[in-house]
Coordinates of C-alpha atoms in Angstrom, one line a residue:
M1 CA -0.1 -0.1 -0.2
Y2 CA 3.2 2.6 0.7
L3 CA 3.8 2.8 -2.9
Q4 CA 0.1 3.2 -4.0
F5 CA -0.2 5.9 -1.0
R6 CA 2.7 7.7 -2.3
D7 CA 1.5 7.6 -5.9
E8 CA -1.7 9.6 -4.2
V9 CA 0.1 11.9 -2.4
E10 CA 2.1 12.6 -5.4
E11 CA -1.0 13.3 -7.2
A12 CA -2.5 15.3 -4.8
L13 CA 0.5 17.7 -4.7
V14 CA 0.8 18.1 -8.1
A15 CA -3.2 19.3 -8.1
A16 CA -2.8 21.5 -5.5
L17 CA 0.6 23.0 -7.0
D18 CA -1.3 23.8 -10.5
E19 CA -4.0 25.3 -8.5
L20 CA -1.8 27.6 -7.2
D21 CA 0.2 28.3 -10.2
L22 CA 3.2 27.0 -9.1
P23 CA 6.2 24.1 -10.8
T24 CA 5.5 20.4 -10.1
D25 CA 9.0 19.5 -10.7
D26 CA 10.0 19.1 -7.5
L27 CA 7.3 17.8 -5.0
G28 CA 9.7 16.7 -2.1
V29 CA 8.1 13.5 -1.0
E30 CA 9.9 12.2 1.8
D31 CA 9.6 10.1 5.0
P32 CA 8.2 12.8 8.0
P33 CA 10.9 13.4 10.6
E34 CA 11.0 11.0 13.7
G35 CA 7.8 11.4 16.1
V36 CA 5.5 13.1 13.6
D37 CA 2.2 11.0 13.1
A38 CA 2.1 10.6 9.3
V39 CA 3.2 8.4 6.7
L40 CA 4.7 10.5 3.9
A41 CA 5.6 14.3 4.0
S42 CA 6.5 17.0 1.5
S43 CA 9.0 19.6 1.8
A44 CA 8.1 21.5 -1.1
A45 CA 7.4 24.8 0.9
F46 CA 10.9 25.2 1.2
R47 CA 12.0 25.5 -2.5
L48 CA 8.8 27.5 -3.1
A49 CA 9.3 29.9 -0.8
G50 CA 11.7 32.2 -2.5
E51 CA 9.2 32.1 -5.6
V52 CA 6.1 32.9 -3.4
G53 CA 7.5 35.3 -1.5
A54 CA 6.2 33.9 1.9
P55 CA 7.9 31.9 4.5
P56 CA 7.8 27.9 4.1
P57 CA 5.2 27.4 7.0
E58 CA 2.8 29.7 5.2
V59 CA 3.5 27.9 1.7
A60 CA 2.8 24.7 3.3
S61 CA -0.2 25.9 5.0
D62 CA -1.9 27.1 1.4
L63 CA -0.4 23.5 0.2
A64 CA -2.5 21.7 2.7
E65 CA -5.5 23.9 2.2
R66 CA -5.7 23.0 -1.3
I67 CA -5.7 18.8 -0.6
D68 CA -9.3 17.6 -0.3
A69 CA -8.5 14.0 1.2
G70 CA -11.6 12.8 0.7
E71 CA -10.8 12.4 -3.0
Y72 CA -8.4 10.2 -2.2
D73 CA -8.7 6.3 -1.4
L74 CA -5.8 6.0 1.1
I75 CA -5.4 9.6 2.2
D76 CA -6.8 10.4 5.5
A77 CA -5.8 13.8 5.4
A78 CA -3.1 16.3 4.8
L79 CA -2.1 18.5 7.5
A80 CA 0.6 21.5 7.6
Q81 CA 3.0 21.3 10.4
G82 CA 5.8 24.1 10.1
P83 CA 7.0 24.0 6.7
Y84 CA 6.1 20.4 6.2
V85 CA 2.8 18.9 4.8
N86 CA 2.1 15.5 6.4
F87 CA 0.0 13.1 5.0
L88 CA -1.9 10.5 7.3
P89 CA -3.3 7.0 5.9
S90 CA -6.9 6.2 5.9
D91 CA -8.5 3.1 7.0
A92 CA -8.6 1.8 3.6
Y93 CA -4.4 2.2 3.6
Y94 CA -4.5 -0.3 6.6
A95 CA -6.8 -2.8 5.4
G96 CA -5.3 -2.8 2.2
T97 CA -2.1 -3.3 3.7
V98 CA -3.3 -6.4 5.9
E99 CA -4.8 -8.1 2.6
Q100 CA -1.6 -7.5 0.4
A101 CA 0.5 -8.8 3.1
Q102 CA -1.0 -12.3 3.1
A103 CA 0.6 -13.2 -0.3
A104 CA 3.7 -15.2 -0.2
D105 CA 5.4 -13.3 -2.5
F106 CA 4.6 -10.0 -0.6
G107 CA 7.4 -7.1 -1.4
R108 CA 8.0 -8.6 -5.0
L109 CA 7.9 -5.9 -7.7
E110 CA 6.3 -6.3 -10.9
P111 CA 8.4 -7.5 -14.0
T112 CA 10.5 -4.5 -15.2
G113 CA 11.8 -6.6 -18.2
E114 CA 15.1 -5.3 -17.8
E115 CA 18.0 -7.9 -18.0
V116 CA 20.8 -7.6 -15.4
V117 CA 24.0 -9.4 -15.2
V118 CA 25.4 -9.2 -11.6
E119 CA 29.2 -10.3 -11.7
H120 CA 30.7 -11.0 -8.0
T121 CA 33.4 -13.2 -6.2
S122 CA 35.2 -13.9 -9.4
A123 CA 38.1 -15.3 -7.2
N124 CA 41.3 -16.6 -8.8
P125 CA 40.9 -20.1 -8.6
T126 CA 44.2 -20.6 -6.7
G127 CA 43.2 -22.1 -3.4
P128 CA 40.1 -21.9 -0.6
V129 CA 38.4 -19.2 -0.2
H130 CA 39.7 -16.6 2.1
V131 CA 37.6 -14.9 5.0
G132 CA 39.2 -11.7 4.0
R133 CA 37.2 -12.1 0.8
A134 CA 34.2 -13.1 2.1
R135 CA 32.2 -9.9 1.6
N136 CA 31.9 -10.0 -1.9
P137 CA 30.1 -13.3 -2.5
I138 CA 27.8 -12.1 0.6
V139 CA 27.1 -8.5 -1.3
G140 CA 26.8 -9.9 -4.5
D141 CA 24.4 -12.4 -3.9
A142 CA 22.5 -10.2 -1.8
V143 CA 22.6 -7.5 -4.7
A144 CA 21.5 -10.2 -7.2
R145 CA 18.4 -11.2 -5.0
V146 CA 17.3 -7.8 -4.4
L147 CA 17.3 -6.8 -8.1
S148 CA 15.6 -10.1 -8.6
F149 CA 13.0 -9.2 -6.3
A150 CA 12.4 -5.8 -7.5
G151 CA 11.4 -7.3 -11.0
H152 CA 14.4 -7.6 -12.7
D153 CA 15.4 -10.8 -15.1
V154 CA 18.8 -11.4 -13.4
D155 CA 21.8 -13.7 -14.1
R156 CA 24.7 -14.4 -11.4
H157 CA 28.4 -14.9 -13.1
Y158 CA 31.4 -15.8 -12.0
Y159 CA 34.3 -14.4 -14.3
V160 CA 37.0 -17.1 -14.1
N161 CA 40.5 -16.3 -14.1
D162 CA 41.8 -19.1 -16.1
A163 CA 44.5 -17.6 -18.4
G164 CA 46.6 -15.4 -16.5
R165 CA 50.5 -16.1 -14.9
Q166 CA 49.0 -17.5 -11.7
M167 CA 46.9 -20.0 -13.7
A168 CA 50.2 -21.1 -15.9
V169 CA 52.4 -20.9 -12.3
F170 CA 49.8 -23.4 -10.7
T171 CA 49.6 -25.9 -14.0
W172 CA 53.4 -26.0 -14.2
A173 CA 53.4 -26.8 -10.3
Y174 CA 50.6 -29.5 -10.5
E175 CA 52.6 -30.9 -13.3
T176 CA 55.9 -30.8 -11.6
F177 CA 55.7 -32.0 -8.0
D178 CA 54.8 -35.0 -6.4
E179 CA 53.0 -35.8 -3.2
S180 CA 56.3 -36.4 -1.6
D181 CA 57.6 -32.6 -2.4
L182 CA 54.7 -31.3 -0.7
D183 CA 55.4 -30.1 3.1
S184 CA 51.9 -30.6 4.8
E185 CA 48.8 -32.7 4.2
P186 CA 45.3 -30.9 3.2
E187 CA 43.6 -28.9 5.6
R188 CA 40.4 -30.6 4.8
E189 CA 39.3 -33.5 2.3
K190 CA 38.3 -31.0 -0.5
A191 CA 40.0 -30.3 -4.1
D192 CA 40.9 -26.8 -3.3
Y193 CA 42.8 -27.6 -0.1
D194 CA 44.6 -30.6 -2.0
L195 CA 45.7 -28.8 -4.5
V196 CA 46.8 -25.3 -3.3
R197 CA 49.4 -27.4 -1.5
Y198 CA 51.4 -27.4 -5.1
Y199 CA 50.6 -24.1 -5.8
R200 CA 52.3 -22.6 -2.8
T201 CA 55.4 -25.3 -3.2
G202 CA 55.4 -23.8 -6.8
N203 CA 55.6 -20.3 -5.5
D204 CA 58.1 -21.0 -2.7
F205 CA 60.4 -23.0 -5.7
L206 CA 60.0 -19.5 -7.9
E207 CA 61.3 -17.4 -5.3
N208 CA 63.9 -19.7 -3.5
G209 CA 65.3 -22.4 -6.1
D210 CA 68.3 -22.7 -8.1
P211 CA 68.3 -19.7 -10.5
D212 CA 69.1 -22.3 -13.5
E213 CA 66.1 -24.2 -12.2
V214 CA 64.0 -20.9 -12.0
E215 CA 65.1 -19.9 -15.2
A216 CA 63.6 -23.3 -17.0
A217 CA 60.6 -23.4 -15.1
E218 CA 59.7 -19.8 -15.8
D219 CA 60.3 -20.9 -19.7
E220 CA 57.6 -23.1 -18.9
I221 CA 55.3 -21.0 -17.6
Q222 CA 55.7 -18.8 -20.1
A223 CA 54.9 -21.3 -22.8
I224 CA 52.0 -22.7 -21.0
M225 CA 50.8 -18.4 -21.0
Q226 CA 51.5 -18.5 -24.8
G227 CA 49.7 -21.6 -25.7
L228 CA 46.8 -20.4 -23.9
E229 CA 47.1 -16.9 -25.8
E230 CA 47.4 -18.8 -29.3
G231 CA 44.6 -21.3 -28.7
D232 CA 46.4 -24.2 -28.4
E233 CA 44.0 -26.9 -27.4
E234 CA 46.5 -29.3 -25.5
T235 CA 47.5 -26.1 -23.3
Y236 CA 44.0 -25.2 -22.6
E237 CA 42.9 -28.8 -21.3
R238 CA 46.3 -28.8 -19.1
V239 CA 45.3 -25.2 -17.6
Q240 CA 41.7 -26.4 -17.3
A241 CA 41.9 -29.6 -15.4
V242 CA 43.6 -27.4 -12.5
V243 CA 40.9 -24.8 -12.7
D244 CA 38.0 -26.9 -12.7
T245 CA 39.3 -29.2 -9.9
V246 CA 40.0 -26.1 -7.5
L247 CA 37.0 -24.1 -8.7
G248 CA 35.0 -27.4 -7.9
G249 CA 36.1 -27.2 -4.4
M250 CA 35.7 -23.4 -4.4
R251 CA 32.0 -23.8 -5.1
E252 CA 31.6 -26.5 -2.0
T253 CA 32.2 -23.3 -0.2
L254 CA 30.4 -20.8 -1.7
D255 CA 27.3 -23.3 -1.8
R256 CA 27.4 -23.2 2.1
L257 CA 26.5 -19.4 2.5
P258 CA 24.8 -19.9 -0.2
A259 CA 26.1 -17.8 -3.1
E260 CA 24.2 -18.7 -6.2
F261 CA 25.5 -18.7 -9.7
D262 CA 24.0 -19.1 -13.0
E263 CA 27.1 -19.4 -15.2
F264 CA 30.7 -19.6 -14.7
V265 CA 32.3 -17.2 -17.8
K266 CA 35.9 -18.2 -18.5
E267 CA 38.3 -15.6 -19.3
T268 CA 39.8 -18.0 -22.3
R269 CA 36.3 -17.6 -23.8
F270 CA 37.6 -14.5 -25.1
L271 CA 41.0 -15.2 -26.2
R272 CA 39.2 -18.3 -28.0
D273 CA 36.6 -16.7 -30.3
G274 CA 39.2 -13.9 -31.1
S275 CA 37.3 -11.0 -29.3
A276 CA 40.1 -10.0 -27.0
D277 CA 42.5 -9.7 -30.0
D278 CA 39.9 -7.7 -31.6
V279 CA 39.7 -5.4 -28.6
V280 CA 43.6 -4.6 -28.8
D281 CA 43.3 -3.9 -32.6
R282 CA 40.7 -1.4 -31.7
L283 CA 42.9 0.1 -28.8
K284 CA 46.1 0.6 -30.7
E285 CA 44.3 2.5 -33.0
L286 CA 43.0 5.3 -30.0
D287 CA 44.7 8.8 -30.0
E288 CA 45.6 7.6 -26.4
A289 CA 47.5 4.5 -27.0
V290 CA 51.2 4.8 -26.4
Y291 CA 54.3 2.1 -26.9
E292 CA 56.2 2.8 -23.5
E293 CA 58.2 0.5 -21.2
E294 CA 57.9 -2.4 -23.8
A295 CA 54.3 -2.5 -23.5
W296 CA 51.2 -0.8 -25.2
Q297 CA 49.0 1.4 -23.0
L298 CA 46.5 3.7 -23.0
D299 CA 46.8 7.6 -21.5
L300 CA 43.7 8.0 -19.3
E301 CA 44.4 11.7 -17.8
E302 CA 41.6 13.1 -19.6
F303 CA 39.5 11.2 -17.1
G304 CA 41.6 12.2 -14.3
I305 CA 43.4 8.7 -14.1
E306 CA 47.2 9.3 -13.6
K307 CA 48.3 5.7 -14.1
N308 CA 48.2 4.5 -17.7
F309 CA 46.0 1.2 -18.9
V310 CA 48.7 -1.3 -19.7
F311 CA 46.6 -3.9 -22.1
L312 CA 49.5 -5.6 -24.3
R313 CA 52.7 -6.9 -23.1
S314 CA 55.9 -6.6 -25.4
D315 CA 55.8 -10.5 -26.4
G316 CA 51.8 -9.9 -27.6
T317 CA 50.2 -11.7 -24.7
T318 CA 47.3 -10.1 -23.3
L319 CA 46.4 -8.9 -19.6
Y320 CA 43.8 -9.7 -17.3
A321 CA 42.1 -6.3 -17.8
T322 CA 42.4 -6.6 -21.7
R323 CA 40.2 -9.9 -21.6
D324 CA 38.1 -8.2 -19.1
L325 CA 37.3 -5.4 -21.6
A326 CA 36.2 -8.1 -24.3
H327 CA 34.1 -9.8 -21.2
H328 CA 32.4 -6.4 -20.7
E329 CA 31.6 -6.1 -24.1
W330 CA 29.8 -9.3 -24.2
K331 CA 27.8 -8.5 -21.5
F332 CA 26.5 -5.1 -23.0
E333 CA 25.6 -7.5 -25.9
N334 CA 23.6 -9.6 -24.1
Y335 CA 22.3 -7.9 -21.0
D336 CA 20.4 -4.0 -20.5
R337 CA 22.5 -3.5 -17.4
A338 CA 25.9 -4.9 -15.8
V339 CA 26.6 -4.8 -12.0
T340 CA 30.0 -5.9 -10.8
V341 CA 31.1 -6.3 -7.3
L342 CA 34.9 -5.3 -6.5
G343 CA 37.0 -4.9 -3.8
E344 CA 38.5 -1.5 -2.8
D345 CA 41.6 -2.6 -4.4
H346 CA 40.3 -2.9 -7.5
K347 CA 39.1 0.8 -7.7
L348 CA 41.8 2.0 -9.7
Q349 CA 41.3 -1.1 -12.3
A350 CA 37.2 -0.2 -12.1
D351 CA 37.9 3.3 -13.2
Q352 CA 40.3 2.1 -16.0
M353 CA 38.0 -0.3 -17.3
T354 CA 35.1 2.5 -17.6
A355 CA 37.4 5.3 -19.1
T356 CA 38.5 2.7 -21.7
L357 CA 35.2 1.0 -22.7
D358 CA 34.0 4.6 -23.1
L359 CA 36.8 5.1 -25.6
L360 CA 35.6 2.0 -27.5
G361 CA 32.5 3.6 -27.8
N362 CA 30.1 1.8 -25.4
D363 CA 27.4 3.2 -23.0
T364 CA 29.0 2.9 -19.7
D365 CA 26.2 4.2 -18.0
R366 CA 24.9 0.7 -18.4
L367 CA 27.8 -0.3 -16.3
E368 CA 27.5 0.1 -12.4
Q369 CA 29.8 -1.4 -9.7
V370 CA 29.8 -2.1 -6.0
I371 CA 32.8 -1.2 -4.4
Y372 CA 33.3 -2.8 -0.9
S373 CA 35.8 -2.9 2.1
Y374 CA 37.0 -5.8 3.5
V375 CA 36.3 -7.9 6.5
N376 CA 38.6 -7.6 9.4
L377 CA 38.8 -9.4 12.9
P378 CA 39.6 -8.3 15.7
E379 CA 43.8 -9.2 15.7
G380 CA 43.4 -7.0 12.2
K381 CA 43.1 -6.8 8.5
M382 CA 43.4 -10.2 6.7
S383 CA 45.0 -10.7 3.4
T384 CA 45.0 -13.4 0.7
R385 CA 48.7 -12.6 -0.4
A386 CA 50.1 -14.6 2.3
G387 CA 49.0 -17.9 1.2
T388 CA 47.9 -18.8 5.0
G389 CA 45.1 -17.6 7.4
I390 CA 41.7 -18.2 8.1
D391 CA 39.5 -19.6 5.5
L392 CA 36.0 -18.9 4.6
D393 CA 35.1 -22.5 5.7
D394 CA 36.8 -22.1 8.8
L395 CA 34.6 -19.1 9.6
L396 CA 31.6 -20.8 8.8
D397 CA 32.1 -23.8 10.9
E398 CA 33.0 -21.9 14.0
A399 CA 29.7 -19.9 13.3
I400 CA 28.1 -23.5 13.2
D401 CA 29.4 -24.5 16.3
R402 CA 29.0 -21.2 18.1
A403 CA 25.2 -21.2 17.0
R404 CA 24.8 -24.9 18.2
E405 CA 26.3 -24.2 21.7
E406 CA 23.6 -21.1 21.9
V407 CA 20.4 -23.1 20.8
E408 CA 21.4 -25.8 23.3
T409 CA 21.7 -23.4 25.9
R410 CA 18.1 -21.8 25.4
L411 CA 16.2 -24.9 25.0
D412 CA 14.8 -25.0 28.8
D413 CA 13.7 -21.3 28.0
R414 CA 11.7 -21.9 24.9
I415 CA 8.1 -21.1 25.2
R416 CA 6.8 -23.2 22.5
D417 CA 5.9 -27.0 23.8
D418 CA 7.1 -28.8 20.8
D419 CA 10.3 -31.0 21.4
L420 CA 13.5 -30.1 19.2
T421 CA 15.4 -33.4 18.1
D422 CA 19.2 -33.2 17.6
A423 CA 18.3 -33.0 14.0
D424 CA 16.3 -29.7 14.7
V425 CA 19.2 -28.4 16.7
E426 CA 21.3 -29.2 14.0
R427 CA 19.3 -27.4 11.4
I428 CA 18.8 -24.3 13.6
A429 CA 22.6 -24.3 14.3
Q430 CA 23.0 -24.1 10.5
Q431 CA 20.5 -21.3 9.8
V432 CA 21.4 -19.3 12.7
G433 CA 25.1 -19.6 12.7
I434 CA 25.7 -19.1 8.5
G435 CA 22.9 -16.3 8.7
A436 CA 24.9 -14.4 11.4
V437 CA 27.9 -14.6 9.3
R438 CA 25.7 -13.3 6.3
Y439 CA 23.5 -10.7 8.1
D440 CA 26.5 -9.0 9.9
I441 CA 28.2 -8.4 6.7
V442 CA 25.4 -7.5 4.5
S443 CA 23.9 -5.1 7.1
K444 CA 26.8 -2.7 6.8
Q445 CA 27.5 0.1 4.2
P446 CA 29.3 -1.8 1.7
T447 CA 32.2 0.9 1.7
K448 CA 32.7 1.0 5.5
A449 CA 35.6 -1.4 7.0
I450 CA 34.0 -3.9 9.2
T451 CA 35.5 -6.1 12.2
F452 CA 33.4 -9.2 12.7
E453 CA 32.8 -9.9 16.0
W454 CA 31.3 -13.3 17.5
D455 CA 29.2 -11.6 20.2
R456 CA 27.6 -9.3 18.0
A457 CA 26.8 -11.5 15.4
L458 CA 24.9 -14.1 17.7
D459 CA 23.3 -12.1 20.0
F460 CA 19.7 -13.3 20.0
E461 CA 18.6 -9.9 21.9
A462 CA 20.1 -7.5 19.8
Q463 CA 20.1 -6.4 16.3
S464 CA 21.5 -9.2 14.6
A465 CA 20.3 -12.1 12.5
P466 CA 19.1 -14.6 15.3
Y467 CA 17.0 -11.5 16.6
V468 CA 15.5 -11.1 13.1
Q469 CA 15.1 -14.6 12.7
Y470 CA 13.4 -15.3 16.3
V471 CA 10.8 -13.0 15.2
H472 CA 10.0 -15.1 12.0
A473 CA 9.7 -18.2 14.2
R474 CA 7.7 -16.6 16.6
C475 CA 5.0 -15.9 13.9
C476 CA 5.2 -19.2 12.9
G477 CA 4.7 -20.4 15.9
I478 CA 1.7 -18.1 16.6
L479 CA 0.2 -19.3 13.4
E480 CA 1.1 -23.0 14.3
E481 CA -0.6 -22.6 17.5
A482 CA -4.0 -21.3 15.8
G483 CA -4.1 -24.0 13.6
I484 CA -2.6 -22.4 10.4
D485 CA 0.3 -24.2 8.4
P486 CA 3.1 -21.2 8.3
T487 CA 4.7 -22.9 5.1
T488 CA 1.5 -22.6 2.8
S489 CA 2.1 -20.6 0.0
D490 CA -0.6 -17.7 1.0
T491 CA -1.2 -17.8 4.8
A492 CA -4.6 -16.7 4.6
V493 CA -5.8 -16.4 8.1
A494 CA -9.7 -15.8 7.4
E495 CA -12.0 -14.5 4.7
D496 CA -13.2 -10.7 5.4
V497 CA -10.8 -9.9 8.4
D498 CA -11.9 -6.4 9.9
A499 CA -8.8 -4.4 9.6
D500 CA -10.3 -1.6 11.5
L501 CA -10.2 -3.7 14.6
L502 CA -6.5 -3.4 14.6
D503 CA -6.5 0.2 16.0
T504 CA -3.7 0.4 19.0
A505 CA -0.7 2.2 18.5
A506 CA 1.1 -0.9 18.4
E507 CA -1.0 -2.3 15.6
R508 CA -0.6 0.6 13.4
E509 CA 2.5 1.1 13.8
L510 CA 3.4 -2.6 12.8
L511 CA 1.1 -2.1 9.7
E512 CA 3.2 0.9 8.8
V513 CA 6.0 -0.9 8.9
V514 CA 4.7 -4.0 7.1
A515 CA 3.3 -1.8 4.5
R516 CA 6.7 0.2 3.6
F517 CA 8.8 -3.1 2.5
P518 CA 7.8 -2.8 -1.3
A519 CA 9.6 0.6 -1.1
V520 CA 12.5 -0.8 0.8
I521 CA 13.0 -3.3 -1.9
E522 CA 12.2 -0.5 -4.6
E523 CA 15.2 1.8 -2.8
A524 CA 17.8 -0.7 -2.2
A525 CA 17.6 -2.4 -5.8
A526 CA 17.8 1.6 -7.3
D527 CA 21.0 2.1 -5.0
L528 CA 22.3 -1.5 -5.3
E529 CA 22.2 -1.4 -1.4
P530 CA 21.2 -4.3 0.1
H531 CA 22.1 -3.1 3.8
V532 CA 19.2 -1.0 3.2
V533 CA 16.9 -4.2 3.6
A534 CA 19.1 -5.2 6.6
T535 CA 18.3 -2.2 8.3
Y536 CA 14.4 -2.6 8.0
T537 CA 14.4 -6.4 9.3
R538 CA 15.8 -4.6 12.5
E539 CA 12.7 -1.9 12.5
I540 CA 10.1 -4.7 11.5
A541 CA 11.5 -7.0 14.1
E542 CA 11.3 -4.5 17.1
T543 CA 8.1 -3.4 15.7
F544 CA 6.7 -6.4 15.8
N545 CA 8.1 -7.6 18.9
A546 CA 6.2 -4.4 20.8
F547 CA 3.2 -5.7 19.2
Y548 CA 3.7 -9.2 20.8
R549 CA 4.3 -7.7 24.1
E550 CA 1.3 -5.2 24.3
C551 CA -1.1 -7.2 21.8
P552 CA -2.2 -10.7 22.9
V553 CA -3.6 -13.0 19.6
L554 CA -4.3 -16.1 21.1
S555 CA -5.3 -15.2 24.8
D556 CA -9.0 -16.4 25.9
D557 CA -10.1 -13.0 26.3
V558 CA -9.6 -11.9 23.0
D559 CA -13.0 -12.0 20.8
D560 CA -12.8 -14.6 17.6
D561 CA -13.3 -10.9 15.3
L562 CA -10.0 -9.3 16.9
R563 CA -8.2 -12.8 17.2
D564 CA -8.4 -13.2 13.5
A565 CA -7.4 -9.6 12.5
R566 CA -4.3 -10.1 15.2
L567 CA -3.5 -13.2 13.4
A568 CA -3.7 -11.8 9.8
L569 CA -0.9 -9.2 11.3
V570 CA 1.0 -11.8 12.4
A571 CA 0.9 -13.8 8.8
A572 CA 1.6 -9.9 7.6
S573 CA 4.8 -9.8 9.3
K574 CA 6.1 -13.0 8.9
H575 CA 6.1 -12.5 5.2
A576 CA 7.7 -9.1 5.4
V577 CA 10.5 -10.6 7.5
G578 CA 10.8 -13.8 6.1
N579 CA 11.2 -12.2 2.4
A580 CA 13.4 -9.7 3.7
L581 CA 15.9 -12.5 5.2
Q582 CA 15.5 -14.1 2.0
V583 CA 16.4 -11.2 0.1
L584 CA 19.6 -10.9 2.2
G585 CA 20.2 -14.7 1.6
V586 CA 19.7 -15.3 5.4
A587 CA 17.5 -18.5 6.3
A588 CA 14.0 -17.6 7.8
P589 CA 13.4 -20.5 10.6
R590 CA 10.4 -22.1 11.0
S591 CA 11.4 -22.7 14.9
M592 CA 14.3 -22.0 17.1

């Protein structure tokens, strides 16, 4: 109802401004200041005061006087308060919210017809996923989910670096060393943990080995890179044997989050189909192209970028960035928009990429980047360069273990009288533990560095994933106690629910928060900021808990009509909370 209410507010303001012969280009519709009893407000009086020649409160009063709320279904009143015009909702607004939110897909916006590709994670397949990079798959997956829930047709891509020096080194090392040459056992029985030992051994050899042997190894590595560049099938298959094996292990880890992908796009595709060569030929023809320091480069000073963009080595081999240019042009050919999630250390490369695509004649307005800062543990920033450290699997395992301990300590305090089996406890531990990691990371603005802290992430009483998940479980428990299956696609409580009975402050406030959910999705998708949804989940959790404390649903002294109305509100809250968690990629448990 919130979006429809906003439409009516805008319609009413346009009509009033037309009557006053004032411009309607900026209506100033916004959320009212905290403590104001309204759903929306207009600050247009600030903008118009100079043109009218009157103070903003007087302009606001004139506007409010010219709005007849009786002409609109959802507006109960338009009242001037200082320089604002505040819009109050009608009973139909609350009734419509209850009705709309009974749908299982409540909050999902109408299809836009726009095809969007979201590329995220794209970690080099050189070993296990490091916890310092965990923000990329978590934020990227949430961005894709938000865009999909907002009505876009979304594909999720992982761009696989299978053509660079790292993969040539890895392939050479895997083919050169035997198990007996490795200095450790795999940390886990997974392919990525097994093969990364070869990669580390190879790098150690290249740094510390006999100079003559190292030179011979470098020749072999260069031959692999050259073979890939020239499209040699045997070389390609050798490299893919390593890439696919390691990537398979990494995918198992990402599936635990879960981070979903529709396609793994390999950069060798753009070598093998000739598109990378085509990009090189076109780049050489640009006025900005220079040959310096034995490499072809682009001078991007006109874009405010001081560092040149290197796109071709002296030996004729392309760079990752060159192949990524071909990759991005392929995206433009197949999608309306392209979104890429990148770490803060790739900001320069992202700027160079955008500038170069622009020089090549592409519409770079269709390209958007989500830049994120890295995850820290209390002891300091984590890096992937050292080859050791904490892997994402370690973090998820510990999250589940800690969640299991927390769930077990709370068993005696549970209100619901159902008995949890060991399997139930394990399921809840998985949902809460991994949900805590995802939520704690996605709930922060991506550009802000975060320090992951267990006590905060797993706090059932604070603004955390378990706190929000518990509200969903509580909704399910209330519905089950009333004989309603909360897992049905549409939780219809009863026909002809009288929403007018939901007239207490706690009930009205909860209805207003529920109603806003579609607008939250709209905002998060427009700005590519899923943390906006996380903020909303905390708000609705707090508001629902206030309702739960003040408004008994199934007590004997609650009459049937009020009971049904409150059950409908519980179902509406369940859908809003559950779908918001789904958009964040966090499980919505039925019981906890």
